[in-house]
PDB file of C-alpha atoms and ligand atoms in Angstrom:
ATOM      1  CA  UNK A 257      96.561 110.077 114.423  1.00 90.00           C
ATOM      2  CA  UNK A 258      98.925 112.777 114.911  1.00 93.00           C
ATOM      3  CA  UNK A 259     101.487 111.916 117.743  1.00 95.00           C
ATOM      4  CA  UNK A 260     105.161 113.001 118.497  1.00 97.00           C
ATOM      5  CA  UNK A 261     107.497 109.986 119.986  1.00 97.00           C
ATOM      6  CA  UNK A 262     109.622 111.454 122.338  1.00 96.00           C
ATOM      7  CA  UNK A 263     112.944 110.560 124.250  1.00 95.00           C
ATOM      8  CA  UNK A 264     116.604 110.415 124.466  1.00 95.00           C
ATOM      9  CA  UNK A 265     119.068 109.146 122.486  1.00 91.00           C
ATOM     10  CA  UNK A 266     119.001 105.474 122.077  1.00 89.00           C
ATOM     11  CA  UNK A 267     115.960 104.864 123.582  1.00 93.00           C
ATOM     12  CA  UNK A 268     114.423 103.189 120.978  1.00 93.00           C
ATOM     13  CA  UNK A 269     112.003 105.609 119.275  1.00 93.00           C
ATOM     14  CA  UNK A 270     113.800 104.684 115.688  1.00 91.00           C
ATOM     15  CA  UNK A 271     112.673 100.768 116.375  1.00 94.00           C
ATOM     16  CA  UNK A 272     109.689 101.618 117.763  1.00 97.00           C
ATOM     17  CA  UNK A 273     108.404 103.818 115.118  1.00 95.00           C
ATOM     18  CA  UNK A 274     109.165 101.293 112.334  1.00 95.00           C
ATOM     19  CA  UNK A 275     106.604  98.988 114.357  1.00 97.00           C
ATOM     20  CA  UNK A 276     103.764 102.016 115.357  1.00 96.00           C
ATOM     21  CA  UNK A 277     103.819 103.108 111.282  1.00 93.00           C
ATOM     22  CA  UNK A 278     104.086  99.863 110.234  1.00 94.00           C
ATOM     23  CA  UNK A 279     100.646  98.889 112.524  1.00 94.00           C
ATOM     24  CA  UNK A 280      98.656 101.556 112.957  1.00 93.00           C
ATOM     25  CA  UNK A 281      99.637 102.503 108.935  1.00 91.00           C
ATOM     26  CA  UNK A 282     100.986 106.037 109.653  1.00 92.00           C
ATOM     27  CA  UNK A 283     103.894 108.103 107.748  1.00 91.00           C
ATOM     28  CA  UNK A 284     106.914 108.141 110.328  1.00 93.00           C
ATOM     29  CA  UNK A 285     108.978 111.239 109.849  1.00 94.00           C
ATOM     30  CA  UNK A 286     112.478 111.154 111.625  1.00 94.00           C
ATOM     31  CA  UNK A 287     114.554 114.412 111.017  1.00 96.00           C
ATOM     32  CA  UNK A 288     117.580 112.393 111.854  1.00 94.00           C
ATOM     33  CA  UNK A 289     117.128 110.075 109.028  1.00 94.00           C
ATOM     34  CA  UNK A 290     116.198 112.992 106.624  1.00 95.00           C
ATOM     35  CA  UNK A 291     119.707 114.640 108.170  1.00 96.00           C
ATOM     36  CA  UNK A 292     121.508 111.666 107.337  1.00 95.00           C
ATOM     37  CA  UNK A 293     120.263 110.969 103.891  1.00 95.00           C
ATOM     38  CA  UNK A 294     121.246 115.010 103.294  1.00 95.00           C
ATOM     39  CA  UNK A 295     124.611 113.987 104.731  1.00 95.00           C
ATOM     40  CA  UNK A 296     125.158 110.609 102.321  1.00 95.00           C
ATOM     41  CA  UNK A 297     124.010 113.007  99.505  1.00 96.00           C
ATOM     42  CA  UNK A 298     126.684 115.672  99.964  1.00 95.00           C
ATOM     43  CA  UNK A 299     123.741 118.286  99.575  1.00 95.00           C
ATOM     44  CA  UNK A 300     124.127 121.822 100.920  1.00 93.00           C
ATOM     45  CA  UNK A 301     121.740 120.971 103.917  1.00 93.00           C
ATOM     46  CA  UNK A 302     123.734 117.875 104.383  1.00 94.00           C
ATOM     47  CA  UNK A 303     127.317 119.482 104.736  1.00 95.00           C
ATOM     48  CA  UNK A 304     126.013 122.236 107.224  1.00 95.00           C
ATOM     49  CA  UNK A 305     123.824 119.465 109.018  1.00 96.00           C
ATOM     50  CA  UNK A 306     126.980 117.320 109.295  1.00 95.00           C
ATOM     51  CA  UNK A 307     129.357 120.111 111.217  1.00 95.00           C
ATOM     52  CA  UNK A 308     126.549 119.716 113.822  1.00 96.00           C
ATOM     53  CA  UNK A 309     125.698 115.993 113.682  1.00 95.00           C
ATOM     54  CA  UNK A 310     129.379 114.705 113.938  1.00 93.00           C
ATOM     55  CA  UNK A 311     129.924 117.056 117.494  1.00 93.00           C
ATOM     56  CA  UNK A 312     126.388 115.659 119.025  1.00 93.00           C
ATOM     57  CA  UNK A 313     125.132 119.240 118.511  1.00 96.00           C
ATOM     58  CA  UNK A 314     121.495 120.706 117.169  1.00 98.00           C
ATOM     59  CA  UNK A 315     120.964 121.241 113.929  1.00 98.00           C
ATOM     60  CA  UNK A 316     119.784 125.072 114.299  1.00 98.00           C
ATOM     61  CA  UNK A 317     115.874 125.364 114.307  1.00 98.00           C
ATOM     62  CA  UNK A 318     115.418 127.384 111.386  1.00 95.00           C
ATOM     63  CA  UNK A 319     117.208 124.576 108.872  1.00 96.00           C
ATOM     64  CA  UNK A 320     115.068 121.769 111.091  1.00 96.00           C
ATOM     65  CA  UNK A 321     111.937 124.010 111.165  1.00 96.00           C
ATOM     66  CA  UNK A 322     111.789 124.487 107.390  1.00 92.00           C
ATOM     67  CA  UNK A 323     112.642 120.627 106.917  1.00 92.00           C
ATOM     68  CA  UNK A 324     109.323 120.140 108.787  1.00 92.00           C
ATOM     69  CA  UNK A 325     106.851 122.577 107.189  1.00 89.00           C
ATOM     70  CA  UNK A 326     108.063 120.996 103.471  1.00 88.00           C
ATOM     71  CA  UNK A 327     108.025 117.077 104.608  1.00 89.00           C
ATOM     72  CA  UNK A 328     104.540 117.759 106.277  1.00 83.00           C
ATOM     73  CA  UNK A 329     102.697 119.127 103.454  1.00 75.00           C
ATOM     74  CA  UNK A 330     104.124 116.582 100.944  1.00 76.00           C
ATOM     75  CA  UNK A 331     103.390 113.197 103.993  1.00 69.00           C
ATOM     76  CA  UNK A 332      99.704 113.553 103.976  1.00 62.00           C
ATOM     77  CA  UNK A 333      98.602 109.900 104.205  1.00 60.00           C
ATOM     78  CA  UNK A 334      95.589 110.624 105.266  1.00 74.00           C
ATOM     79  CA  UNK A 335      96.224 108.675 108.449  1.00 82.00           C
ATOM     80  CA  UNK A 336      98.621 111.278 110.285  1.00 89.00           C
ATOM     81  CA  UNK A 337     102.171 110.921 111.471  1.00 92.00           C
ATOM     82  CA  UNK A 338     104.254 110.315 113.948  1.00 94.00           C
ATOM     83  CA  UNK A 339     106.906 112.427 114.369  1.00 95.00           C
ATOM     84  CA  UNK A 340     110.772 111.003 115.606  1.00 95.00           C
ATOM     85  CA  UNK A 341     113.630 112.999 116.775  1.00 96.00           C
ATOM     86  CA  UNK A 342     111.246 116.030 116.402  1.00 97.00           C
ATOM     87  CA  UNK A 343     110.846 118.683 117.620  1.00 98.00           C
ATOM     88  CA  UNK A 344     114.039 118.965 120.067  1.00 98.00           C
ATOM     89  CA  UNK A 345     113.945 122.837 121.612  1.00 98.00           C
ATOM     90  CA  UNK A 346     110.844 125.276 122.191  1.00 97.00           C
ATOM     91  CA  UNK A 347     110.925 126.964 119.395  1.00 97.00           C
ATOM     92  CA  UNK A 348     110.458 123.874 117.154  1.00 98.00           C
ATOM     93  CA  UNK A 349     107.377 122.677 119.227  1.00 98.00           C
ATOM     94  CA  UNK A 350     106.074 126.673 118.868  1.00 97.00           C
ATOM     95  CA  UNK A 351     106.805 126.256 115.268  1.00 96.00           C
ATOM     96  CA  UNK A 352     105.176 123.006 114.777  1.00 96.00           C
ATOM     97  CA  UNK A 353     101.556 124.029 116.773  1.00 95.00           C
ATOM     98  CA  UNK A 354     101.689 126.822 114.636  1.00 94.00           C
ATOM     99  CA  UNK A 355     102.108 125.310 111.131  1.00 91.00           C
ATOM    100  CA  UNK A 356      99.362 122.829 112.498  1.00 91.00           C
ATOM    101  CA  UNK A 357      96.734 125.432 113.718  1.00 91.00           C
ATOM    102  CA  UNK A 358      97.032 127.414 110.293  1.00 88.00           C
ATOM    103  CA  UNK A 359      95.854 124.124 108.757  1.00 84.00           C
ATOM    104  CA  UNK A 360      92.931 123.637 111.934  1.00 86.00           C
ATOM    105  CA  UNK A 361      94.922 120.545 113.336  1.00 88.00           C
ATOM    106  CA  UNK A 362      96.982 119.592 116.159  1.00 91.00           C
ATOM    107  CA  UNK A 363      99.126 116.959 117.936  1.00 94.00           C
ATOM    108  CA  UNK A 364      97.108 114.001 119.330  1.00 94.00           C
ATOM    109  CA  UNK A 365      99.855 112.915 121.677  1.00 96.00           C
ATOM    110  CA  UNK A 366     103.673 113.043 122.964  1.00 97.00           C
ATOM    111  CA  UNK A 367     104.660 109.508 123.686  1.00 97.00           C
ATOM    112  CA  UNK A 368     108.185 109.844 126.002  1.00 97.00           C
ATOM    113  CA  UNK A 369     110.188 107.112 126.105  1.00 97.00           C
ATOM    114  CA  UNK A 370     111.805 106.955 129.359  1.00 96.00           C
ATOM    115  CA  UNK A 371     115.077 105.577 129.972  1.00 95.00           C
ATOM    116  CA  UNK A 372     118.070 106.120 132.320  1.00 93.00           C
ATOM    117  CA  UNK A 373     120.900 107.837 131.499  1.00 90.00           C
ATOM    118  CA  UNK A 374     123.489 104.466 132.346  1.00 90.00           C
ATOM    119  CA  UNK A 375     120.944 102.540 130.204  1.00 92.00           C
ATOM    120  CA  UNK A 376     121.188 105.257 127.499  1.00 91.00           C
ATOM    121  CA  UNK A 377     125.186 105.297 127.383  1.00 88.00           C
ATOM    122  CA  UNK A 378     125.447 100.949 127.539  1.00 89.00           C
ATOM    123  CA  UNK A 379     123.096 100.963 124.788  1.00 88.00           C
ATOM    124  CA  UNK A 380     125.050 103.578 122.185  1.00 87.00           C
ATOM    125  CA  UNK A 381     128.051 101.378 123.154  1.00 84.00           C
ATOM    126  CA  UNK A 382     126.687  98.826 121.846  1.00 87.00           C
ATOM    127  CA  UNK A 383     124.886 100.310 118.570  1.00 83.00           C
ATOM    128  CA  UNK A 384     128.040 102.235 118.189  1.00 83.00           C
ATOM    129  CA  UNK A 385     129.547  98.169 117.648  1.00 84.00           C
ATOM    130  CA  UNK A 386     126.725  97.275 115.402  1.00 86.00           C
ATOM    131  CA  UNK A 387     125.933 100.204 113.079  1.00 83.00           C
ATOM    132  CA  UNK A 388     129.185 102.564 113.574  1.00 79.00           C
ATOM    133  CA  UNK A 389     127.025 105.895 113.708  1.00 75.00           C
ATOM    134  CA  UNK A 390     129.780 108.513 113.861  1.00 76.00           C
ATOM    135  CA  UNK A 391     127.494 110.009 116.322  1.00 79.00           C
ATOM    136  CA  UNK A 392     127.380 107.129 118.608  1.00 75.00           C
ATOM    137  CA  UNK A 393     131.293 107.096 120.080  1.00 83.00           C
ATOM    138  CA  UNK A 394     131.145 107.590 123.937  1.00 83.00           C
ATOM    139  CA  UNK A 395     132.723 111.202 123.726  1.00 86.00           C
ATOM    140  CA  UNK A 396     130.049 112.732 121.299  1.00 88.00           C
ATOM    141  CA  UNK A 397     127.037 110.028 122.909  1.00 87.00           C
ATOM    142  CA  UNK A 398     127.949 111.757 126.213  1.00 88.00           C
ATOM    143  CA  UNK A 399     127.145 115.081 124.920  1.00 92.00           C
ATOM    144  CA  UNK A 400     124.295 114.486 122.936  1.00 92.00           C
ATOM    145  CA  UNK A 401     122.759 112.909 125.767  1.00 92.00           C
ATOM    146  CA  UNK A 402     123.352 116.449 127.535  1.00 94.00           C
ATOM    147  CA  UNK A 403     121.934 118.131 125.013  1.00 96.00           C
ATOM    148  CA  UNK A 404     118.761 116.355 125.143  1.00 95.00           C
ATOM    149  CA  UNK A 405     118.851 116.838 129.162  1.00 94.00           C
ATOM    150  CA  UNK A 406     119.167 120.664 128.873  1.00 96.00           C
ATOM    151  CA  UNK A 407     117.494 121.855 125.562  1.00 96.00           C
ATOM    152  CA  UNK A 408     114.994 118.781 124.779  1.00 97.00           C
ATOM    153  CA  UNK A 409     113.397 117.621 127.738  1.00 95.00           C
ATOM    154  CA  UNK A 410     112.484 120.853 128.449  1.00 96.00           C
ATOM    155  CA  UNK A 411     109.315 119.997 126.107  1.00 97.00           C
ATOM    156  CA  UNK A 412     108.555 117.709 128.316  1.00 97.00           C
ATOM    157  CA  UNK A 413     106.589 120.530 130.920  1.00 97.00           C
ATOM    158  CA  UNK A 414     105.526 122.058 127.372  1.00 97.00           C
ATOM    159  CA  UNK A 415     103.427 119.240 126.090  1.00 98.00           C
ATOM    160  CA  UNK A 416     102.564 118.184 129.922  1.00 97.00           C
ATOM    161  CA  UNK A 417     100.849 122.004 130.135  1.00 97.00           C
ATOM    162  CA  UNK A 418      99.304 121.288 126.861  1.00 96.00           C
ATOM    163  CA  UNK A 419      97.880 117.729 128.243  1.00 96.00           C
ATOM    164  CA  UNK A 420      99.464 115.786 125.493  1.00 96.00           C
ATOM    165  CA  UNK A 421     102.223 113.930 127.198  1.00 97.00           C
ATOM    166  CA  UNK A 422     102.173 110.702 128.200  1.00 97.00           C
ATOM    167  CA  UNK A 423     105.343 108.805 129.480  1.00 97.00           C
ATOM    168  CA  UNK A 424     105.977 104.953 128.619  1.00 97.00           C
ATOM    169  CA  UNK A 425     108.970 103.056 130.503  1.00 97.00           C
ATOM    170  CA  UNK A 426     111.340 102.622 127.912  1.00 97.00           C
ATOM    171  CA  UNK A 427     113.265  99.455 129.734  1.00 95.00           C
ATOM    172  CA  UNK A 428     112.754  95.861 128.704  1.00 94.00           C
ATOM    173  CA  UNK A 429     112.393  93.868 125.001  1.00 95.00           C
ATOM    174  CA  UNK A 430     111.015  95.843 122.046  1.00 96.00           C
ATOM    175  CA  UNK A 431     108.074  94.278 121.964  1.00 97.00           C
ATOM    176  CA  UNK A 432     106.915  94.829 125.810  1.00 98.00           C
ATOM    177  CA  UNK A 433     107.993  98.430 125.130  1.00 97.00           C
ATOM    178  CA  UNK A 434     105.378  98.539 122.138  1.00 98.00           C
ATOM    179  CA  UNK A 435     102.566  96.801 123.734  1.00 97.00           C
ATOM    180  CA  UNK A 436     103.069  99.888 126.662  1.00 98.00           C
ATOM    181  CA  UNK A 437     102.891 102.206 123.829  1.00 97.00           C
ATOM    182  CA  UNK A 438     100.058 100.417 121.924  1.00 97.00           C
ATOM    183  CA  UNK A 439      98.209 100.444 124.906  1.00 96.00           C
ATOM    184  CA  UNK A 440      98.436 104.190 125.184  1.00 95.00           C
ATOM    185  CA  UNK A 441      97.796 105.160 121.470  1.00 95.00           C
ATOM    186  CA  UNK A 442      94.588 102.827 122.055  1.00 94.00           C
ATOM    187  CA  UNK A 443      93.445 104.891 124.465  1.00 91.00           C
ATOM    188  CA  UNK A 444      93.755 108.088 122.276  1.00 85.00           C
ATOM    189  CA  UNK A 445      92.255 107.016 119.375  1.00 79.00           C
ATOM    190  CA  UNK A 446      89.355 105.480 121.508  1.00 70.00           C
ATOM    191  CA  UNK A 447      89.054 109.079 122.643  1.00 54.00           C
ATOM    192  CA  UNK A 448      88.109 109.931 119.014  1.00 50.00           C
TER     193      UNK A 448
HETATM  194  P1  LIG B 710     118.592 111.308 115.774  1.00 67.64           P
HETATM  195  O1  LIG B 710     118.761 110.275 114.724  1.00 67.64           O
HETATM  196  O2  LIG B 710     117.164 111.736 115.973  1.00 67.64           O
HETATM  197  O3  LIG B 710     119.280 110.949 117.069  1.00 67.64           O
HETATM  198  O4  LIG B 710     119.352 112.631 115.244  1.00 67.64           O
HETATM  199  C1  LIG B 710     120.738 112.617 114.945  1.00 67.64           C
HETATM  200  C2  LIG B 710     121.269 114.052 114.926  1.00 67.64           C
HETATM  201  O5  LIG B 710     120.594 114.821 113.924  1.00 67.64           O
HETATM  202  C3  LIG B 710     121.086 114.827 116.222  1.00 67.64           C
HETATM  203  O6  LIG B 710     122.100 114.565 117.166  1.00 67.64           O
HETATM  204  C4  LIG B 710     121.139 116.276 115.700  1.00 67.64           C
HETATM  205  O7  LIG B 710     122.468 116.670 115.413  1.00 67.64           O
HETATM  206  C5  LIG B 710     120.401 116.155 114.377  1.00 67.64           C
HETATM  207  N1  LIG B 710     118.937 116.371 114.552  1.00 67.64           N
HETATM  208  C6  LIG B 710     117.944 115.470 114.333  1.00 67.64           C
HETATM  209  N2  LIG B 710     116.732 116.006 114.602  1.00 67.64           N
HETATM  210  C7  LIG B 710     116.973 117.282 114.997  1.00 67.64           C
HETATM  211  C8  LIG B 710     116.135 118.340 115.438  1.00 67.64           C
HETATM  212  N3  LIG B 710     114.799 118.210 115.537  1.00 67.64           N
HETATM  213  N4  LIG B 710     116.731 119.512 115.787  1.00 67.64           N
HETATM  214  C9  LIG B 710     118.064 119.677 115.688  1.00 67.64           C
HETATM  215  N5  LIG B 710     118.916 118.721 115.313  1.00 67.64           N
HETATM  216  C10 LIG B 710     118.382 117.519 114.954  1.00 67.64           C
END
């Protein structure tokens, strides 16, 4: 199973993706996290990531891009992956169908978790309380939320074109939000 989960900021594609790897046994890959873990590590990738990170900006698609090609070809589990926080513009999703055709495979599924935007911003409030992401204060939530709106879901008609996306109402507890999303990867790897 190769699927991409898809959504805005804080709509719960970090929780969710602990639970889909965790039951259907597949590697989750979150370019955030890897970001972050550059970032804690003081790494060149980390302090160039950072300058974008802390402003609610994109990390620029060639850094991302060759993040992806190296963590693919090392994740092989045999099962597939499920990709968070990735890809975020065009040219990452052109990038990523590429690298996957030159090695004859391709994305099963885009699962977009849809929430609204005064959802969105009450809910970084409140992880922004629990966790204290930098990333997470109203000011720099606001525009990372814009960003997604104008360069991410975008991909949205991209994957819909390529008959891979499937939306799943992000409101409600975790686990309803899973059993909409288990109900939809069901389907797909019935279709197998
Ligand atoms: P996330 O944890 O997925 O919300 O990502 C946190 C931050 O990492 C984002 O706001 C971006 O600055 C950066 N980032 C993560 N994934 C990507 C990506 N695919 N493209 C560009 N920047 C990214």
């Amino acid at each position: 199973m190769k699927i991409i989960l898809f959504g805005p900021p804080a709509a719960g594609k970090g929780t969710q993706a602990e639970i889909i790897s965790r039951e259907y046994n597949v590697s989750h890959i979150s370019t955030g996290d890897i970001l972050r873990a550059a970032v804690k590590e003081g790494t060149e990738l980390g302090v160039l990531a950072q300058s974008y990170m802390e402003k609610g900006e994109l990390v620029p698609d060639d850094v991302v891009i060759g993040i992806i090609n190296e963590v693919l070809i090392k994740s092989d589990s045999g099962n597939g992956f499920m990709l968070d926080g990735f890809p975020r513009t065009i040219p990452q999703a052109e990038a990523l169908d590429e690298a996957l055709n030159k090695a004859n495979m391709g994305i099963d599924a885009v699962i977009s978790i849809e929430v609204k935007d005064e959802e969105i911003l009450v809910r970084i409030e409140n992880r922004q309380k629990i966790e204290g992401r930098k990333d997470d204060s109203v000011e720099v939530a606001k525009n990372r939320l814009e960003v997604y709106r104008n360069q991410t879901e975008p991909l949205k008609d991209y994957y819909s074109n390529a008959n891979k996306l499937m939306e799943v109402d992000g409101l409600g507890k975790i686990d309803e939000v899973f059993d909409r999303i288990k109900t939809v990867l069901d389907s797909i790897i019935g279709h197998n």
